[in-house]
Amino acid sequence: MKSKQIPDDCHSSAFHQAVTPVLQVDDIARTGITAGQWRVNKQAVNYERSSGHTLSLYLAGGEGSYRLDSRLHKGGPGCVSIMPQAHNSQWHIEQPTEFIHCYISDTELKQFAASTLNVDVRCVELRDLLYADEPQLQLLMKSFLHLSRDRSAYSLLAQEQCGNEIFNRLLLQHNVFHLKKQQISGGLSVTHMRIINEMIHCRLSGKLTLDELAQRINLSPFHFARMFKISFGITPAQYITLSRLQQAKMLFNGKDSLADISLQTGFSHQSHMTSQFKQVFGITPACYRNQR
């Protein structure tokens, strides 16, 4: 894959002026993660990114570098940092350094937390991490960048799996809130989130109504819809549609026609699945399948 400049709207102009892009790869597998490889010489660097979280890994160089608010904490090859959404910091780079950035969608991270871990989205808040020894994240970041360069069917599937592993690691090890001790008021309980998740995923091919979902946990439809949105971050209808689209992505690995897959995932017809898929992932099902 050819190197590409990362779009200017991802970072401040000061960051672009300070660094040289080595490689940027699109999120072909639609994982909610975009990766970039950069090079920077000795200088002062301001980092500001309002949208999403940033994972940083020094590949080479970086010894003696530090963040201005933590001068005694020095970087080096293998150091991992997490810069949460809306992070703003100033850095002193002591020597030429090559590094990877993985850009994490806050929306996708929270949806993974709700759908996979039954975690209320209000409990998702990544901590600020500086120059940590994190071998598992280091390996996952390198693997994600490597897999992103290859558009083969195997690599796209592996990239999705790797992206999910990154999400899982961040939520279980680097989240401000302890996910096993959620102590927040309002919304659905962890037990109710699990029950509703299971009900939705068991019935993706058929019709689901708000009444049925609400009755399952003895709530009124109005109260259920409000509590669901608090805990999942989106409405029941939006969540069901996303779940159907994720199921469709898995079925694209098989040989069933797009028309059959649309029926298997609860869409009224193929055109409905196509329009929803393109709206969410920015690509049609046919194009996505051809990339695999």
PDB file of C-alpha atoms in Angstrom:
ATOM      1  CA  MET A   1       0.000   0.000   0.000  1.00  0.00           C
ATOM      2  CA  LYS A   2       1.318   3.445  -0.849  1.00  0.00           C
ATOM      3  CA  SER A   3       2.043   5.905   1.931  1.00  0.00           C
ATOM      4  CA  LYS A   4      -0.560   8.620   2.319  1.00  0.00           C
ATOM      5  CA  GLN A   5      -0.727  11.890   4.225  1.00  0.00           C
ATOM      6  CA  ILE A   6      -3.038  11.665   7.218  1.00  0.00           C
ATOM      7  CA  PRO A   7      -5.903  14.143   6.725  1.00  0.00           C
ATOM      8  CA  ASP A   8      -5.221  17.585   8.214  1.00  0.00           C
ATOM      9  CA  ASP A   9      -8.438  17.558  10.221  1.00  0.00           C
ATOM     10  CA  CYS A  10      -7.069  14.760  12.443  1.00  0.00           C
ATOM     11  CA  HIS A  11      -4.357  16.877  14.082  1.00  0.00           C
ATOM     12  CA  SER A  12      -3.404  20.462  14.709  1.00  0.00           C
ATOM     13  CA  SER A  13      -1.278  22.189  12.069  1.00  0.00           C
ATOM     14  CA  ALA A  14       1.573  22.377  14.592  1.00  0.00           C
ATOM     15  CA  PHE A  15       1.793  18.582  14.699  1.00  0.00           C
ATOM     16  CA  HIS A  16       1.912  18.302  10.911  1.00  0.00           C
ATOM     17  CA  GLN A  17       4.655  20.900  10.729  1.00  0.00           C
ATOM     18  CA  ALA A  18       6.757  18.979  13.248  1.00  0.00           C
ATOM     19  CA  VAL A  19       6.533  15.429  11.892  1.00  0.00           C
ATOM     20  CA  THR A  20       7.068  13.546   8.649  1.00  0.00           C
ATOM     21  CA  PRO A  21       4.535  10.854   7.638  1.00  0.00           C
ATOM     22  CA  VAL A  22       6.085   7.453   6.892  1.00  0.00           C
ATOM     23  CA  LEU A  23       2.885   5.490   6.330  1.00  0.00           C
ATOM     24  CA  GLN A  24      -0.830   5.930   6.892  1.00  0.00           C
ATOM     25  CA  VAL A  25      -3.328   3.130   6.322  1.00  0.00           C
ATOM     26  CA  ASP A  26      -7.073   3.452   5.912  1.00  0.00           C
ATOM     27  CA  ASP A  27      -9.464   1.569   8.163  1.00  0.00           C
ATOM     28  CA  ILE A  28     -10.332  -0.875   5.371  1.00  0.00           C
ATOM     29  CA  ALA A  29     -11.775  -3.418   7.813  1.00  0.00           C
ATOM     30  CA  ARG A  30     -13.908  -0.684   9.458  1.00  0.00           C
ATOM     31  CA  THR A  31     -12.620  -1.489  12.943  1.00  0.00           C
ATOM     32  CA  GLY A  32     -12.854   2.009  14.402  1.00  0.00           C
ATOM     33  CA  ILE A  33      -9.055   2.273  14.371  1.00  0.00           C
ATOM     34  CA  THR A  34      -6.752   4.043  11.926  1.00  0.00           C
ATOM     35  CA  ALA A  35      -2.981   3.586  12.136  1.00  0.00           C
ATOM     36  CA  GLY A  36      -0.146   5.877  11.129  1.00  0.00           C
ATOM     37  CA  GLN A  37       3.640   5.722  11.239  1.00  0.00           C
ATOM     38  CA  TRP A  38       5.566   8.978  11.720  1.00  0.00           C
ATOM     39  CA  ARG A  39       9.101  10.329  12.010  1.00  0.00           C
ATOM     40  CA  VAL A  40      10.165  13.386  14.020  1.00  0.00           C
ATOM     41  CA  ASN A  41      13.536  15.064  14.566  1.00  0.00           C
ATOM     42  CA  LYS A  42      14.843  16.757  17.717  1.00  0.00           C
ATOM     43  CA  GLN A  43      12.464  19.611  18.535  1.00  0.00           C
ATOM     44  CA  ALA A  44       9.502  20.758  20.610  1.00  0.00           C
ATOM     45  CA  VAL A  45       6.159  19.234  19.561  1.00  0.00           C
ATOM     46  CA  ASN A  46       2.644  20.229  20.517  1.00  0.00           C
ATOM     47  CA  TYR A  47       0.083  17.416  20.361  1.00  0.00           C
ATOM     48  CA  GLU A  48      -3.617  18.176  20.171  1.00  0.00           C
ATOM     49  CA  ARG A  49      -6.370  15.966  18.789  1.00  0.00           C
ATOM     50  CA  SER A  50      -9.982  16.697  19.681  1.00  0.00           C
ATOM     51  CA  SER A  51     -11.546  13.606  18.111  1.00  0.00           C
ATOM     52  CA  GLY A  52     -10.867  10.096  19.418  1.00  0.00           C
ATOM     53  CA  HIS A  53      -8.067   8.590  21.494  1.00  0.00           C
ATOM     54  CA  THR A  54      -4.430   8.138  20.456  1.00  0.00           C
ATOM     55  CA  LEU A  55      -2.146   5.188  21.232  1.00  0.00           C
ATOM     56  CA  SER A  56       1.534   5.932  20.708  1.00  0.00           C
ATOM     57  CA  LEU A  57       4.418   3.463  20.409  1.00  0.00           C
ATOM     58  CA  TYR A  58       8.069   4.467  19.922  1.00  0.00           C
ATOM     59  CA  LEU A  59       9.679   2.148  17.377  1.00  0.00           C
ATOM     60  CA  ALA A  60      13.179   3.662  17.261  1.00  0.00           C
ATOM     61  CA  GLY A  61      14.875   6.535  19.053  1.00  0.00           C
ATOM     62  CA  GLY A  62      13.093   8.601  21.658  1.00  0.00           C
ATOM     63  CA  GLU A  63      15.671   8.181  24.418  1.00  0.00           C
ATOM     64  CA  GLY A  64      15.755  11.285  26.573  1.00  0.00           C
ATOM     65  CA  SER A  65      12.454  12.605  25.209  1.00  0.00           C
ATOM     66  CA  TYR A  66       9.841  13.741  27.706  1.00  0.00           C
ATOM     67  CA  ARG A  67       6.472  15.435  28.103  1.00  0.00           C
ATOM     68  CA  LEU A  68       6.817  18.890  29.607  1.00  0.00           C
ATOM     69  CA  ASP A  69       4.473  18.143  32.513  1.00  0.00           C
ATOM     70  CA  SER A  70       6.521  15.045  33.430  1.00  0.00           C
ATOM     71  CA  ARG A  71      10.165  15.858  32.689  1.00  0.00           C
ATOM     72  CA  LEU A  72      11.653  13.044  34.756  1.00  0.00           C
ATOM     73  CA  HIS A  73       9.727  10.374  32.835  1.00  0.00           C
ATOM     74  CA  LYS A  74      11.834   9.665  29.724  1.00  0.00           C
ATOM     75  CA  GLY A  75      10.908   7.767  26.581  1.00  0.00           C
ATOM     76  CA  GLY A  76      12.651   5.143  24.471  1.00  0.00           C
ATOM     77  CA  PRO A  77      11.969   2.291  22.015  1.00  0.00           C
ATOM     78  CA  GLY A  78       9.001   0.163  23.059  1.00  0.00           C
ATOM     79  CA  CYS A  79       7.379   2.841  25.230  1.00  0.00           C
ATOM     80  CA  VAL A  80       3.574   3.006  24.964  1.00  0.00           C
ATOM     81  CA  SER A  81       1.491   6.100  25.731  1.00  0.00           C
ATOM     82  CA  ILE A  82      -2.260   6.713  25.718  1.00  0.00           C
ATOM     83  CA  MET A  83      -3.580  10.199  24.948  1.00  0.00           C
ATOM     84  CA  PRO A  84      -7.334  10.255  25.656  1.00  0.00           C
ATOM     85  CA  GLN A  85      -9.853  12.197  23.626  1.00  0.00           C
ATOM     86  CA  ALA A  86      -9.377  16.003  23.767  1.00  0.00           C
ATOM     87  CA  HIS A  87      -5.812  15.494  25.006  1.00  0.00           C
ATOM     88  CA  ASN A  88      -3.422  18.444  24.666  1.00  0.00           C
ATOM     89  CA  SER A  89       0.247  18.222  25.606  1.00  0.00           C
ATOM     90  CA  GLN A  90       3.711  19.593  24.824  1.00  0.00           C
ATOM     91  CA  TRP A  91       6.721  17.342  24.237  1.00  0.00           C
ATOM     92  CA  HIS A  92      10.495  17.680  24.008  1.00  0.00           C
ATOM     93  CA  ILE A  93      11.899  15.231  21.465  1.00  0.00           C
ATOM     94  CA  GLU A  94      15.582  14.711  22.224  1.00  0.00           C
ATOM     95  CA  GLN A  95      16.604  12.810  19.097  1.00  0.00           C
ATOM     96  CA  PRO A  96      15.189  11.520  15.781  1.00  0.00           C
ATOM     97  CA  THR A  97      12.315   9.196  16.614  1.00  0.00           C
ATOM     98  CA  GLU A  98      10.061   6.900  14.622  1.00  0.00           C
ATOM     99  CA  PHE A  99       6.699   6.000  16.118  1.00  0.00           C
ATOM    100  CA  ILE A 100       3.283   4.455  15.505  1.00  0.00           C
ATOM    101  CA  HIS A 101      -0.002   6.134  16.303  1.00  0.00           C
ATOM    102  CA  CYS A 102      -3.264   4.218  16.470  1.00  0.00           C
ATOM    103  CA  TYR A 103      -6.303   6.495  16.401  1.00  0.00           C
ATOM    104  CA  ILE A 104      -9.259   5.045  18.300  1.00  0.00           C
ATOM    105  CA  SER A 105     -12.862   6.052  17.649  1.00  0.00           C
ATOM    106  CA  ASP A 106     -14.507   6.894  20.987  1.00  0.00           C
ATOM    107  CA  THR A 107     -17.894   5.852  19.584  1.00  0.00           C
ATOM    108  CA  GLU A 108     -16.634   2.450  18.415  1.00  0.00           C
ATOM    109  CA  LEU A 109     -14.800   1.847  21.699  1.00  0.00           C
ATOM    110  CA  LYS A 110     -17.961   2.525  23.690  1.00  0.00           C
ATOM    111  CA  GLN A 111     -20.099   0.348  21.431  1.00  0.00           C
ATOM    112  CA  PHE A 112     -17.617  -2.495  21.877  1.00  0.00           C
ATOM    113  CA  ALA A 113     -17.845  -2.013  25.655  1.00  0.00           C
ATOM    114  CA  ALA A 114     -21.641  -2.127  25.618  1.00  0.00           C
ATOM    115  CA  SER A 115     -22.116  -4.976  23.139  1.00  0.00           C
ATOM    116  CA  THR A 116     -19.214  -7.246  24.096  1.00  0.00           C
ATOM    117  CA  LEU A 117     -18.539  -6.541  27.778  1.00  0.00           C
ATOM    118  CA  ASN A 118     -22.043  -5.390  28.841  1.00  0.00           C
ATOM    119  CA  VAL A 119     -20.473  -2.190  30.134  1.00  0.00           C
ATOM    120  CA  ASP A 120     -22.428   1.049  30.491  1.00  0.00           C
ATOM    121  CA  VAL A 121     -20.890   3.574  28.080  1.00  0.00           C
ATOM    122  CA  ARG A 122     -20.680   6.114  30.912  1.00  0.00           C
ATOM    123  CA  CYS A 123     -18.008   3.899  32.464  1.00  0.00           C
ATOM    124  CA  VAL A 124     -15.691   4.212  29.459  1.00  0.00           C
ATOM    125  CA  GLU A 125     -12.961   6.775  30.048  1.00  0.00           C
ATOM    126  CA  LEU A 126      -9.382   5.952  29.097  1.00  0.00           C
ATOM    127  CA  ARG A 127      -6.629   7.069  31.455  1.00  0.00           C
ATOM    128  CA  ASP A 128      -3.676   9.203  30.456  1.00  0.00           C
ATOM    129  CA  LEU A 129      -0.721   6.811  30.176  1.00  0.00           C
ATOM    130  CA  LEU A 130       2.875   7.963  29.626  1.00  0.00           C
ATOM    131  CA  TYR A 131       5.815   5.835  28.424  1.00  0.00           C
ATOM    132  CA  ALA A 132       4.563   2.540  29.831  1.00  0.00           C
ATOM    133  CA  ASP A 133       6.060  -0.906  29.410  1.00  0.00           C
ATOM    134  CA  GLU A 134       3.026  -2.592  27.838  1.00  0.00           C
ATOM    135  CA  PRO A 135       4.201  -5.610  25.794  1.00  0.00           C
ATOM    136  CA  GLN A 136       0.693  -6.744  24.840  1.00  0.00           C
ATOM    137  CA  LEU A 137      -0.397  -3.363  23.458  1.00  0.00           C
ATOM    138  CA  GLN A 138       2.994  -2.996  21.767  1.00  0.00           C
ATOM    139  CA  LEU A 139       2.509  -6.293  19.934  1.00  0.00           C
ATOM    140  CA  LEU A 140      -1.111  -5.516  19.026  1.00  0.00           C
ATOM    141  CA  MET A 141      -0.223  -2.096  17.606  1.00  0.00           C
ATOM    142  CA  LYS A 142       2.582  -3.495  15.459  1.00  0.00           C
ATOM    143  CA  SER A 143       0.321  -6.300  14.260  1.00  0.00           C
ATOM    144  CA  PHE A 144      -2.504  -3.911  13.424  1.00  0.00           C
ATOM    145  CA  LEU A 145      -0.229  -1.698  11.321  1.00  0.00           C
ATOM    146  CA  HIS A 146       1.246  -4.726   9.541  1.00  0.00           C
ATOM    147  CA  LEU A 147      -2.181  -6.239   8.802  1.00  0.00           C
ATOM    148  CA  SER A 148      -3.534  -2.888   7.623  1.00  0.00           C
ATOM    149  CA  ARG A 149      -0.986  -2.799   4.807  1.00  0.00           C
ATOM    150  CA  ASP A 150      -2.404  -5.979   3.286  1.00  0.00           C
ATOM    151  CA  ARG A 151      -5.859  -6.044   1.662  1.00  0.00           C
ATOM    152  CA  SER A 152      -6.141  -9.834   1.483  1.00  0.00           C
ATOM    153  CA  ALA A 153      -9.194 -11.566   2.926  1.00  0.00           C
ATOM    154  CA  TYR A 154      -7.145 -13.131   5.715  1.00  0.00           C
ATOM    155  CA  SER A 155      -5.550  -9.835   6.719  1.00  0.00           C
ATOM    156  CA  LEU A 156      -8.851  -7.950   6.790  1.00  0.00           C
ATOM    157  CA  LEU A 157     -10.385 -10.558   9.084  1.00  0.00           C
ATOM    158  CA  ALA A 158      -7.248 -10.627  11.234  1.00  0.00           C
ATOM    159  CA  GLN A 159      -7.247  -6.812  11.366  1.00  0.00           C
ATOM    160  CA  GLU A 160     -10.795  -6.824  12.721  1.00  0.00           C
ATOM    161  CA  GLN A 161      -9.807  -9.381  15.364  1.00  0.00           C
ATOM    162  CA  CYS A 162      -6.701  -7.386  16.260  1.00  0.00           C
ATOM    163  CA  GLY A 163      -8.767  -4.196  16.567  1.00  0.00           C
ATOM    164  CA  ASN A 164     -11.144  -5.955  18.953  1.00  0.00           C
ATOM    165  CA  GLU A 165      -8.172  -7.161  21.020  1.00  0.00           C
ATOM    166  CA  ILE A 166      -6.925  -3.562  21.268  1.00  0.00           C
ATOM    167  CA  PHE A 167     -10.361  -2.402  22.428  1.00  0.00           C
ATOM    168  CA  ASN A 168     -10.528  -5.219  24.977  1.00  0.00           C
ATOM    169  CA  ARG A 169      -7.061  -4.471  26.346  1.00  0.00           C
ATOM    170  CA  LEU A 170      -7.779  -0.760  26.679  1.00  0.00           C
ATOM    171  CA  LEU A 171     -11.079  -1.303  28.474  1.00  0.00           C
ATOM    172  CA  LEU A 172      -9.847  -3.971  30.878  1.00  0.00           C
ATOM    173  CA  GLN A 173      -6.432  -2.519  31.701  1.00  0.00           C
ATOM    174  CA  HIS A 174      -6.456   1.200  30.934  1.00  0.00           C
ATOM    175  CA  ASN A 175      -9.937   2.437  31.761  1.00  0.00           C
ATOM    176  CA  VAL A 176     -10.421   4.950  34.578  1.00  0.00           C
ATOM    177  CA  PHE A 177     -13.409   3.039  35.960  1.00  0.00           C
ATOM    178  CA  HIS A 178     -13.029  -0.515  37.219  1.00  0.00           C
ATOM    179  CA  LEU A 179     -15.419  -2.320  34.889  1.00  0.00           C
ATOM    180  CA  LYS A 180     -16.234  -5.061  37.385  1.00  0.00           C
ATOM    181  CA  LYS A 181     -17.295  -2.508  40.008  1.00  0.00           C
ATOM    182  CA  GLN A 182     -19.658  -0.253  38.108  1.00  0.00           C
ATOM    183  CA  GLN A 183     -21.301   1.998  40.672  1.00  0.00           C
ATOM    184  CA  ILE A 184     -23.446   4.449  38.728  1.00  0.00           C
ATOM    185  CA  SER A 185     -27.090   5.397  39.018  1.00  0.00           C
ATOM    186  CA  GLY A 186     -29.697   5.316  36.282  1.00  0.00           C
ATOM    187  CA  GLY A 187     -29.589   3.262  33.112  1.00  0.00           C
ATOM    188  CA  LEU A 188     -29.809  -0.527  32.907  1.00  0.00           C
ATOM    189  CA  SER A 189     -28.072  -2.845  35.325  1.00  0.00           C
ATOM    190  CA  VAL A 190     -25.251  -5.078  34.097  1.00  0.00           C
ATOM    191  CA  THR A 191     -27.601  -8.063  34.349  1.00  0.00           C
ATOM    192  CA  HIS A 192     -30.299  -6.344  32.296  1.00  0.00           C
ATOM    193  CA  MET A 193     -27.733  -5.247  29.697  1.00  0.00           C
ATOM    194  CA  ARG A 194     -26.618  -8.862  29.326  1.00  0.00           C
ATOM    195  CA  ILE A 195     -30.195 -10.149  29.050  1.00  0.00           C
ATOM    196  CA  ILE A 196     -31.111  -7.584  26.394  1.00  0.00           C
ATOM    197  CA  ASN A 197     -27.879  -8.176  24.471  1.00  0.00           C
ATOM    198  CA  GLU A 198     -28.549 -11.900  24.352  1.00  0.00           C
ATOM    199  CA  MET A 199     -32.166 -11.394  23.278  1.00  0.00           C
ATOM    200  CA  ILE A 200     -31.208  -9.026  20.479  1.00  0.00           C
ATOM    201  CA  HIS A 201     -28.407 -11.200  19.101  1.00  0.00           C
ATOM    202  CA  CYS A 202     -30.529 -14.348  19.235  1.00  0.00           C
ATOM    203  CA  ARG A 203     -33.267 -12.706  17.184  1.00  0.00           C
ATOM    204  CA  LEU A 204     -31.418 -10.602  14.617  1.00  0.00           C
ATOM    205  CA  SER A 205     -33.088 -12.405  11.713  1.00  0.00           C
ATOM    206  CA  GLY A 206     -36.603 -11.615  12.913  1.00  0.00           C
ATOM    207  CA  LYS A 207     -38.680  -8.668  14.020  1.00  0.00           C
ATOM    208  CA  LEU A 208     -38.013  -7.137  17.433  1.00  0.00           C
ATOM    209  CA  THR A 209     -40.315  -4.616  19.052  1.00  0.00           C
ATOM    210  CA  LEU A 210     -39.717  -2.174  21.866  1.00  0.00           C
ATOM    211  CA  ASP A 211     -42.564  -3.797  23.805  1.00  0.00           C
ATOM    212  CA  GLU A 212     -40.921  -7.231  23.666  1.00  0.00           C
ATOM    213  CA  LEU A 213     -37.561  -5.921  24.824  1.00  0.00           C
ATOM    214  CA  ALA A 214     -39.094  -3.890  27.633  1.00  0.00           C
ATOM    215  CA  GLN A 215     -41.279  -6.758  28.834  1.00  0.00           C
ATOM    216  CA  ARG A 216     -38.226  -9.022  29.036  1.00  0.00           C
ATOM    217  CA  ILE A 217     -36.930  -7.003  31.986  1.00  0.00           C
ATOM    218  CA  ASN A 218     -40.320  -5.780  33.277  1.00  0.00           C
ATOM    219  CA  LEU A 219     -40.087  -2.139  32.215  1.00  0.00           C
ATOM    220  CA  SER A 220     -42.463   0.071  30.298  1.00  0.00           C
ATOM    221  CA  PRO A 221     -41.415   0.728  26.673  1.00  0.00           C
ATOM    222  CA  PHE A 222     -40.914   4.436  27.439  1.00  0.00           C
ATOM    223  CA  HIS A 223     -38.755   3.813  30.520  1.00  0.00           C
ATOM    224  CA  PHE A 224     -36.828   1.025  28.806  1.00  0.00           C
ATOM    225  CA  ALA A 225     -35.949   3.195  25.788  1.00  0.00           C
ATOM    226  CA  ARG A 226     -34.636   5.970  28.029  1.00  0.00           C
ATOM    227  CA  MET A 227     -32.599   3.600  30.217  1.00  0.00           C
ATOM    228  CA  PHE A 228     -31.239   1.763  27.166  1.00  0.00           C
ATOM    229  CA  LYS A 229     -29.908   4.951  25.587  1.00  0.00           C
ATOM    230  CA  ILE A 230     -28.251   5.991  28.847  1.00  0.00           C
ATOM    231  CA  SER A 231     -26.370   2.688  29.135  1.00  0.00           C
ATOM    232  CA  PHE A 232     -25.672   1.880  25.463  1.00  0.00           C
ATOM    233  CA  GLY A 233     -25.188   5.427  24.209  1.00  0.00           C
ATOM    234  CA  ILE A 234     -27.611   4.952  21.302  1.00  0.00           C
ATOM    235  CA  THR A 235     -31.294   4.072  20.877  1.00  0.00           C
ATOM    236  CA  PRO A 236     -32.536   0.445  20.772  1.00  0.00           C
ATOM    237  CA  ALA A 237     -33.324   0.812  17.056  1.00  0.00           C
ATOM    238  CA  GLN A 238     -29.819   2.097  16.290  1.00  0.00           C
ATOM    239  CA  TYR A 239     -28.224  -0.668  18.336  1.00  0.00           C
ATOM    240  CA  ILE A 240     -30.248  -3.399  16.641  1.00  0.00           C
ATOM    241  CA  THR A 241     -29.309  -2.024  13.205  1.00  0.00           C
ATOM    242  CA  LEU A 242     -25.605  -1.941  14.118  1.00  0.00           C
ATOM    243  CA  SER A 243     -25.819  -5.497  15.460  1.00  0.00           C
ATOM    244  CA  ARG A 244     -27.431  -6.661  12.219  1.00  0.00           C
ATOM    245  CA  LEU A 245     -24.729  -4.952  10.175  1.00  0.00           C
ATOM    246  CA  GLN A 246     -21.968  -6.557  12.248  1.00  0.00           C
ATOM    247  CA  GLN A 247     -23.609  -9.949  11.748  1.00  0.00           C
ATOM    248  CA  ALA A 248     -23.810  -9.251   8.010  1.00  0.00           C
ATOM    249  CA  LYS A 249     -20.072  -8.494   7.932  1.00  0.00           C
ATOM    250  CA  MET A 250     -19.393 -11.938   9.387  1.00  0.00           C
ATOM    251  CA  LEU A 251     -21.674 -13.617   6.850  1.00  0.00           C
ATOM    252  CA  PHE A 252     -19.867 -11.887   3.972  1.00  0.00           C
ATOM    253  CA  ASN A 253     -17.045 -14.388   4.582  1.00  0.00           C
ATOM    254  CA  GLY A 254     -19.332 -17.144   3.308  1.00  0.00           C
ATOM    255  CA  LYS A 255     -20.903 -17.813  -0.068  1.00  0.00           C
ATOM    256  CA  ASP A 256     -24.489 -16.689   0.552  1.00  0.00           C
ATOM    257  CA  SER A 257     -25.796 -13.953  -1.741  1.00  0.00           C
ATOM    258  CA  LEU A 258     -26.251 -10.433  -0.433  1.00  0.00           C
ATOM    259  CA  ALA A 259     -30.009 -10.885  -0.796  1.00  0.00           C
ATOM    260  CA  ASP A 260     -29.939 -14.005   1.412  1.00  0.00           C
ATOM    261  CA  ILE A 261     -27.698 -12.299   3.971  1.00  0.00           C
ATOM    262  CA  SER A 262     -30.062  -9.334   4.179  1.00  0.00           C
ATOM    263  CA  LEU A 263     -32.901 -11.712   5.084  1.00  0.00           C
ATOM    264  CA  GLN A 264     -30.751 -13.632   7.573  1.00  0.00           C
ATOM    265  CA  THR A 265     -29.921 -10.417   9.390  1.00  0.00           C
ATOM    266  CA  GLY A 266     -33.441  -9.064   9.604  1.00  0.00           C
ATOM    267  CA  PHE A 267     -33.454  -6.458   6.840  1.00  0.00           C
ATOM    268  CA  SER A 268     -36.627  -6.197   4.812  1.00  0.00           C
ATOM    269  CA  HIS A 269     -34.699  -6.291   1.527  1.00  0.00           C
ATOM    270  CA  GLN A 270     -31.162  -6.050   0.147  1.00  0.00           C
ATOM    271  CA  SER A 271     -31.414  -2.358  -0.731  1.00  0.00           C
ATOM    272  CA  HIS A 272     -32.222  -1.532   2.898  1.00  0.00           C
ATOM    273  CA  MET A 273     -29.149  -3.418   4.109  1.00  0.00           C
ATOM    274  CA  THR A 274     -27.016  -1.740   1.455  1.00  0.00           C
ATOM    275  CA  SER A 275     -28.103   1.781   2.361  1.00  0.00           C
ATOM    276  CA  GLN A 276     -27.647   1.174   6.094  1.00  0.00           C
ATOM    277  CA  PHE A 277     -24.264  -0.493   5.585  1.00  0.00           C
ATOM    278  CA  LYS A 278     -22.949   2.372   3.470  1.00  0.00           C
ATOM    279  CA  GLN A 279     -24.254   4.946   5.910  1.00  0.00           C
ATOM    280  CA  VAL A 280     -22.439   3.312   8.840  1.00  0.00           C
ATOM    281  CA  PHE A 281     -19.242   1.991   7.222  1.00  0.00           C
ATOM    282  CA  GLY A 282     -18.866   4.337   4.245  1.00  0.00           C
ATOM    283  CA  ILE A 283     -18.772   1.504   1.713  1.00  0.00           C
ATOM    284  CA  THR A 284     -21.331  -0.769   0.040  1.00  0.00           C
ATOM    285  CA  PRO A 285     -21.624  -4.441   1.047  1.00  0.00           C
ATOM    286  CA  ALA A 286     -20.515  -5.507  -2.436  1.00  0.00           C
ATOM    287  CA  CYS A 287     -17.339  -3.392  -2.292  1.00  0.00           C
ATOM    288  CA  TYR A 288     -16.611  -4.541   1.251  1.00  0.00           C
ATOM    289  CA  ARG A 289     -17.001  -8.174   0.227  1.00  0.00           C
ATOM    290  CA  ASN A 290     -14.736  -7.729  -2.807  1.00  0.00           C
ATOM    291  CA  GLN A 291     -11.978  -6.380  -0.557  1.00  0.00           C
ATOM    292  CA  ARG A 292     -12.077  -9.609   1.413  1.00  0.00           C
TER     293      ARG A 292
END
